[in-house]
Coordinates of C-alpha atoms in Angstrom, one line a residue:
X25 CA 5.8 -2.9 -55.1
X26 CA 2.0 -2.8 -54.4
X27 CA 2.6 -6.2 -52.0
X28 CA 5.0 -4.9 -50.0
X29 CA 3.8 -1.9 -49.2
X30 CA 0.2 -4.1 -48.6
X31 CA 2.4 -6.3 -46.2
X32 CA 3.8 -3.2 -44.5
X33 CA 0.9 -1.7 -43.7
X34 CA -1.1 -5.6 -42.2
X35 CA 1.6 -5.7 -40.1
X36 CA 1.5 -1.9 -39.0
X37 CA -2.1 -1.9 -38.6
X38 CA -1.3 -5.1 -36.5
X39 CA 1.3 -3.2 -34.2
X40 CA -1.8 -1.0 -33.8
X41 CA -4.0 -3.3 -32.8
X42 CA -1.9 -5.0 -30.7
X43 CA -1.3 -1.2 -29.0
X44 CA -4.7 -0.7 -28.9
X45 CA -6.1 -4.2 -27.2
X46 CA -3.9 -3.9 -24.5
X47 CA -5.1 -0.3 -23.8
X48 CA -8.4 -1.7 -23.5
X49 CA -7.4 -4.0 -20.7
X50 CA -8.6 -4.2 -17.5
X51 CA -6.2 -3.6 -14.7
X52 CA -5.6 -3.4 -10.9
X53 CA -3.2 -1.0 -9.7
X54 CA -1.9 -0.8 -6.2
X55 CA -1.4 2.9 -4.5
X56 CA -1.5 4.6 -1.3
X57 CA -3.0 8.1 -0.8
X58 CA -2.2 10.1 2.9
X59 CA -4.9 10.6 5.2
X60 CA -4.8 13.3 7.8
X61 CA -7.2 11.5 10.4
X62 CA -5.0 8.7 10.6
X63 CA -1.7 10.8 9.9
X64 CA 0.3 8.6 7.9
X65 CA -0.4 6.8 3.8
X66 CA -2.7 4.1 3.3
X67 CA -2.5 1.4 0.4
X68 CA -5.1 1.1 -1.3
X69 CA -5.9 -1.5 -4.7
X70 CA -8.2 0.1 -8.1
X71 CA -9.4 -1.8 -10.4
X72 CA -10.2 0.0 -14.0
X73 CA -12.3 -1.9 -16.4
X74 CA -11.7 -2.0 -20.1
X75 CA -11.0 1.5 -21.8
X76 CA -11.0 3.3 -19.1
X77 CA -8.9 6.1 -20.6
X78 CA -11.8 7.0 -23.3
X79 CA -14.1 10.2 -21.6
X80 CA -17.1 8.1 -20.3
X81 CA -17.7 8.5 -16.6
X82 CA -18.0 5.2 -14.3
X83 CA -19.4 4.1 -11.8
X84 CA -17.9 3.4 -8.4
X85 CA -18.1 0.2 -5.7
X86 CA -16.0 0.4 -3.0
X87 CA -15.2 -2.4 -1.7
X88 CA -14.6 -3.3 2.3
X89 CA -12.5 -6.4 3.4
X90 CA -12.8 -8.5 6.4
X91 CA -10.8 -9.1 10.1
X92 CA -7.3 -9.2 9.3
X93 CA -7.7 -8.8 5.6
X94 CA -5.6 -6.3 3.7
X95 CA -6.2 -4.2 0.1
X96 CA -5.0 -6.9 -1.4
X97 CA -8.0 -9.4 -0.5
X98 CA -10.4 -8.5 -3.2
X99 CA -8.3 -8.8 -6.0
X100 CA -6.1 -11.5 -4.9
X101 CA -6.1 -14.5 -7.2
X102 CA -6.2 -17.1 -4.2
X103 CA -9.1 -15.3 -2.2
X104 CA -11.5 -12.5 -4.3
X105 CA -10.5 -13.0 -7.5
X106 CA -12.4 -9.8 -8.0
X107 CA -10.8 -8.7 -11.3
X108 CA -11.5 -11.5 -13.4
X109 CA -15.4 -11.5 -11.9
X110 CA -16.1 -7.6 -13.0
X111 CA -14.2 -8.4 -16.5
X112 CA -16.9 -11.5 -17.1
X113 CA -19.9 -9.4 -15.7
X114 CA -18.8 -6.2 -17.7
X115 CA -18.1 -8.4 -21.3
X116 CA -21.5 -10.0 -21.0
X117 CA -23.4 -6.7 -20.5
X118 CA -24.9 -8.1 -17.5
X119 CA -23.4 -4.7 -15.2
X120 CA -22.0 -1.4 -16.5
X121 CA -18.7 -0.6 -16.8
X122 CA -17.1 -0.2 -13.0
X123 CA -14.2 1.2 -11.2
X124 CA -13.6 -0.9 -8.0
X125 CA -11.3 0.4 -5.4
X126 CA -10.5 -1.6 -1.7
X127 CA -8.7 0.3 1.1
X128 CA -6.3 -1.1 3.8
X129 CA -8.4 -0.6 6.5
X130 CA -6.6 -3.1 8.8
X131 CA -8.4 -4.4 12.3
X132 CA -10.3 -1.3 12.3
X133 CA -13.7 -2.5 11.7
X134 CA -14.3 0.9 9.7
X135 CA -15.1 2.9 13.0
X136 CA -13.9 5.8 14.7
X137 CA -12.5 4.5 17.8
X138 CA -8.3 4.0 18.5
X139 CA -8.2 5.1 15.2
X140 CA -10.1 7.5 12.9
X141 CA -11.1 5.3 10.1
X142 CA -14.4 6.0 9.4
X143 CA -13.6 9.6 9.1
X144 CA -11.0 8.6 6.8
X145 CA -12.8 6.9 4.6
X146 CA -15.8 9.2 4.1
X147 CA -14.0 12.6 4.8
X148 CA -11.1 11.5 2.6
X149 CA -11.0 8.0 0.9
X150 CA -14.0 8.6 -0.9
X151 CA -13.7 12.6 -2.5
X152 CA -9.8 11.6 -3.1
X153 CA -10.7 8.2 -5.4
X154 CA -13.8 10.5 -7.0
X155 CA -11.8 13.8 -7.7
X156 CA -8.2 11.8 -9.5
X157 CA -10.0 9.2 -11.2
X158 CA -13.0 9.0 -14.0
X159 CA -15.9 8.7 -11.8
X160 CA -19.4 9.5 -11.4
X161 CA -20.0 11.2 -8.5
X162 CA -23.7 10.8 -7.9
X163 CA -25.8 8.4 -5.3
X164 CA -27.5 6.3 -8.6
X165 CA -23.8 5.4 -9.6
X166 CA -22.1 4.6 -6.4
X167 CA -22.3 1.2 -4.4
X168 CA -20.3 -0.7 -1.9
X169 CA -20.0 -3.9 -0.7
X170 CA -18.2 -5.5 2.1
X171 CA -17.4 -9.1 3.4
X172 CA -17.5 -10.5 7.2
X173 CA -15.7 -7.3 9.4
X174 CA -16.6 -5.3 6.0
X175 CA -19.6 -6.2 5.5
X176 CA -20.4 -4.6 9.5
X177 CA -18.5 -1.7 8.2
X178 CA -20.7 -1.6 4.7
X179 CA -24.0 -1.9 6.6
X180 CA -22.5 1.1 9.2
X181 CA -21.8 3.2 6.6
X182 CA -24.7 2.7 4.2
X183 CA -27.1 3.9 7.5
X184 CA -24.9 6.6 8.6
X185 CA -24.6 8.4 4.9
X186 CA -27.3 6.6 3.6
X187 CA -27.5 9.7 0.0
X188 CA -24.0 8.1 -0.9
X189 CA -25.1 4.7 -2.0
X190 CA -27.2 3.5 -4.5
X191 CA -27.4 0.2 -2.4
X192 CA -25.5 -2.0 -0.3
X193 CA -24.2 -5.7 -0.9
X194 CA -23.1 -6.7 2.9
X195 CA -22.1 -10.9 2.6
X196 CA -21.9 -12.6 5.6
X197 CA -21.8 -9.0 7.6
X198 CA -20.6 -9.8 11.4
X199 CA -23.3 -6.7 12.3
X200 CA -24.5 -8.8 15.6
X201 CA -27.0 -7.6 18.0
X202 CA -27.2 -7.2 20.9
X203 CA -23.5 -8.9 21.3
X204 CA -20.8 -10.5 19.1
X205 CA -20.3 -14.6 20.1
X206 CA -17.6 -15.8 21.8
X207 CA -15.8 -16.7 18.1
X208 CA -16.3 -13.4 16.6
X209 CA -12.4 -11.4 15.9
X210 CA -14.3 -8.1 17.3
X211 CA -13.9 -9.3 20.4
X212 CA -9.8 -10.0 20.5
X213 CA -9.6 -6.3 19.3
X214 CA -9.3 -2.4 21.3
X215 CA -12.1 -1.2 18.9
X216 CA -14.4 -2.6 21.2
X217 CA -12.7 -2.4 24.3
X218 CA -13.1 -0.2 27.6
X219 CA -9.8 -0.8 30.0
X220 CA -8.6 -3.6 27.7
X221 CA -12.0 -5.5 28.4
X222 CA -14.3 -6.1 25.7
X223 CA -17.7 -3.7 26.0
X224 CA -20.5 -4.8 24.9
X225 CA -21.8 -0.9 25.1
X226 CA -19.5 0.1 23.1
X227 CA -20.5 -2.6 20.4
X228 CA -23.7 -1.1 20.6
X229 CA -23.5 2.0 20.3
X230 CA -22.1 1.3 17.0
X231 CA -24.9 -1.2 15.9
X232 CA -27.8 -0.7 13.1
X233 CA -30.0 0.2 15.9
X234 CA -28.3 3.0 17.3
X235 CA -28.0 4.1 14.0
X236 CA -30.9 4.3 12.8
X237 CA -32.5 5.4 16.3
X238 CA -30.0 8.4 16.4
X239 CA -31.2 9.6 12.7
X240 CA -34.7 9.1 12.7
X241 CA -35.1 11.9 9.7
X242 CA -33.5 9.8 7.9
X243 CA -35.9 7.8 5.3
X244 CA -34.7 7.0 2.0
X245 CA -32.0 4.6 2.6
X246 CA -29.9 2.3 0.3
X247 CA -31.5 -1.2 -0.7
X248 CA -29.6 -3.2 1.3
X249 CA -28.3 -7.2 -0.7
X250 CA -27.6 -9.8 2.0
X251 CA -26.5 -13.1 2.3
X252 CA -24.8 -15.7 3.8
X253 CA -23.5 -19.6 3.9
X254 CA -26.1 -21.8 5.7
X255 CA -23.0 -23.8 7.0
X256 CA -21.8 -20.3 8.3
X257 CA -20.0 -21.2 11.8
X258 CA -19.7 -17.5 12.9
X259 CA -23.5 -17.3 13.9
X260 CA -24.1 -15.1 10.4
X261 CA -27.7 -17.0 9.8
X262 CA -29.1 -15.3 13.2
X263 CA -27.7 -11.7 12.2
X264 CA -29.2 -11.8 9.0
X265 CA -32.5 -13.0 10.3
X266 CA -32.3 -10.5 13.0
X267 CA -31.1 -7.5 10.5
X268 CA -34.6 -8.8 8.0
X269 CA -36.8 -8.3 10.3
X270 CA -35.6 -5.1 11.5
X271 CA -35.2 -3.3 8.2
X272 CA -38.7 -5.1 7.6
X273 CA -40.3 -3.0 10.2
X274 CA -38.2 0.0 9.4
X275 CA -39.5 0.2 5.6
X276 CA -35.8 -0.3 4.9
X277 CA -35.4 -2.2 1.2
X278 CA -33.5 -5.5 1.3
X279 CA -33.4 -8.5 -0.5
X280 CA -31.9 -11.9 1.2
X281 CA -29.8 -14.7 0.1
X282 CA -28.4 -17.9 1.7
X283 CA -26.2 -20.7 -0.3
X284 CA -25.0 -23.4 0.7
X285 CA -21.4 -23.3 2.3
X286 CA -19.3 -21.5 5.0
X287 CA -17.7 -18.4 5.9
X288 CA -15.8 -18.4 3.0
X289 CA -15.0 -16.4 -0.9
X290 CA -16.6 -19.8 -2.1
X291 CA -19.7 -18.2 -0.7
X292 CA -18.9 -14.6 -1.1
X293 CA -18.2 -15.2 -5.1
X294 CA -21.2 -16.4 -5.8
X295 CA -23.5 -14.4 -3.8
X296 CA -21.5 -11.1 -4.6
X297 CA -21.8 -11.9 -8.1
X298 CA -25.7 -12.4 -7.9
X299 CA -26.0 -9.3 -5.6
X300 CA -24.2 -7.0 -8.5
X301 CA -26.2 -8.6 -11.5
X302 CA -29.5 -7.7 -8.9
X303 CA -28.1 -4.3 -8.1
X304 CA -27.6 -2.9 -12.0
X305 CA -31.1 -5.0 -13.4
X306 CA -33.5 -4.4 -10.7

């Protein structure tokens, strides 16, 4: 009698177990929240790390795709991968625990222009994800981190609201200055546009420049994480060289890195993984 109930009870405890592991899995979810300043729901893709149903606060990246990229980018098996990165980082201790969340931002190049996406994203994107989910909602615990088109957006924001982010991971940011080149996507698209003609004073008045120029109070920023593919064939090398010296000269904190290889998530793995191991141990 004493071995069955023995048996019974290995193969409740195992049930449990079984219960309880898959509880403690990661997971990406996709949703879609409505947003008044662009009047109509936007998807968006969360990642949640391991037990994230236990009480503990996390901390918060968002992260910002690139020209004609979608929520599902990051987390896409064929291109980001993202998951399975922040499961590896998290198991080995080598980051915190870290809810990751991507919106659809679409061609928008995270500006207020034909559409109000920036506005979005601040005014709404960001207190809706820190008010329904388990997040610390402090400077020290928030980050984000954008690639190409996102990582213009990244650097945008980041200098703009520079007390939201602990730092910045911008990889192969199109933030070009004075002008975009002739095989940048900003230039195909009305964001930039005056009369359906591209404008370059338009591009500027949304560069780093103009940022920083128009908020000259303004003198704690972010530490900013950028890098690129040396065999980058949308001119990235001269806009992070450019972006250097300038934050140089501005006191801004940054720390640059270039690897070999191109415009690519090849590139963007391994530098965004380096970046994040950087941003939680420096």
């Amino acid at each position: 009698m004493k071995k069955v109930i023995f048996i019974c009870f290995i193969f409740l405890l195992g049930c449990h177990a079984s219960k309880i592991n898959e509880n403690l899995e990661s997971k990406v979810l996709k949703k879609s929240f409505f947003s008044k300043e662009l009047n109509k729901s936007v998807n968006y893709e969360i990642y949640f790390p391991a037990n994230y149903n236990n009480q503990k606060k996390n901390h918060i990246i968002y992260l910002l795709h690139g020209h004609g990229g979608s929520e599902d980018d990051w987390f896409s098996k064929k291109e980001g991968n993202t998951k399975i990165l922040l499961d590896s980082l998290i198991q080995i201790k080598a980051i915190k625990p870290l809810i990751a969340v991507t919106l659809n931002a679409e061609n928008s190049w995270y500006v207020d222009s034909k559409t109000n996406m920036e506005s979005a994203y601040i005014k709404e994107f960001i207190p809706f994800i820190e008010t329904n989910y388990n997040i610390k909602t402090n400077q020290e615990t928030r980050l984000i981190a954008g690639n190409s088109a996102g990582g213009y957006g990244a650097l945008g924001y980041s200098l703009k609201y520079p007390y939201l982010f602990k730092a910045a991971i911008l990889l192969s940011p199109a933030a070009y200055y004075p002008s975009p080149p002739e095989t940048s996507s900003s230039l195909k698209i009305d964001v930039f546009k005056t009369d359906g003609i591209f404008n370059d004073s338009v591009w500027q008045s949304y560069s780093y420049k103009k940022l920083i120029d128009s908020n000259k109070e303004i003198t704690n920023y972010p530490t900013f994480y950028i890098s690129t593919g040396d065999d980058d064939s949308y001119n990235i090398f001269t806009v992070i060289a450019d972006l250097r010296a300038f934050f140089i000269e501005q006191n801004i904190k940054n720390e640059v890195l270039v690897i070999n290889g191109g415009h690519d998530w090849d590139v963007w793995h391994k530098c965004f993984t380096n970046d994040l191991i950087r941003v939680f141990n420096d």
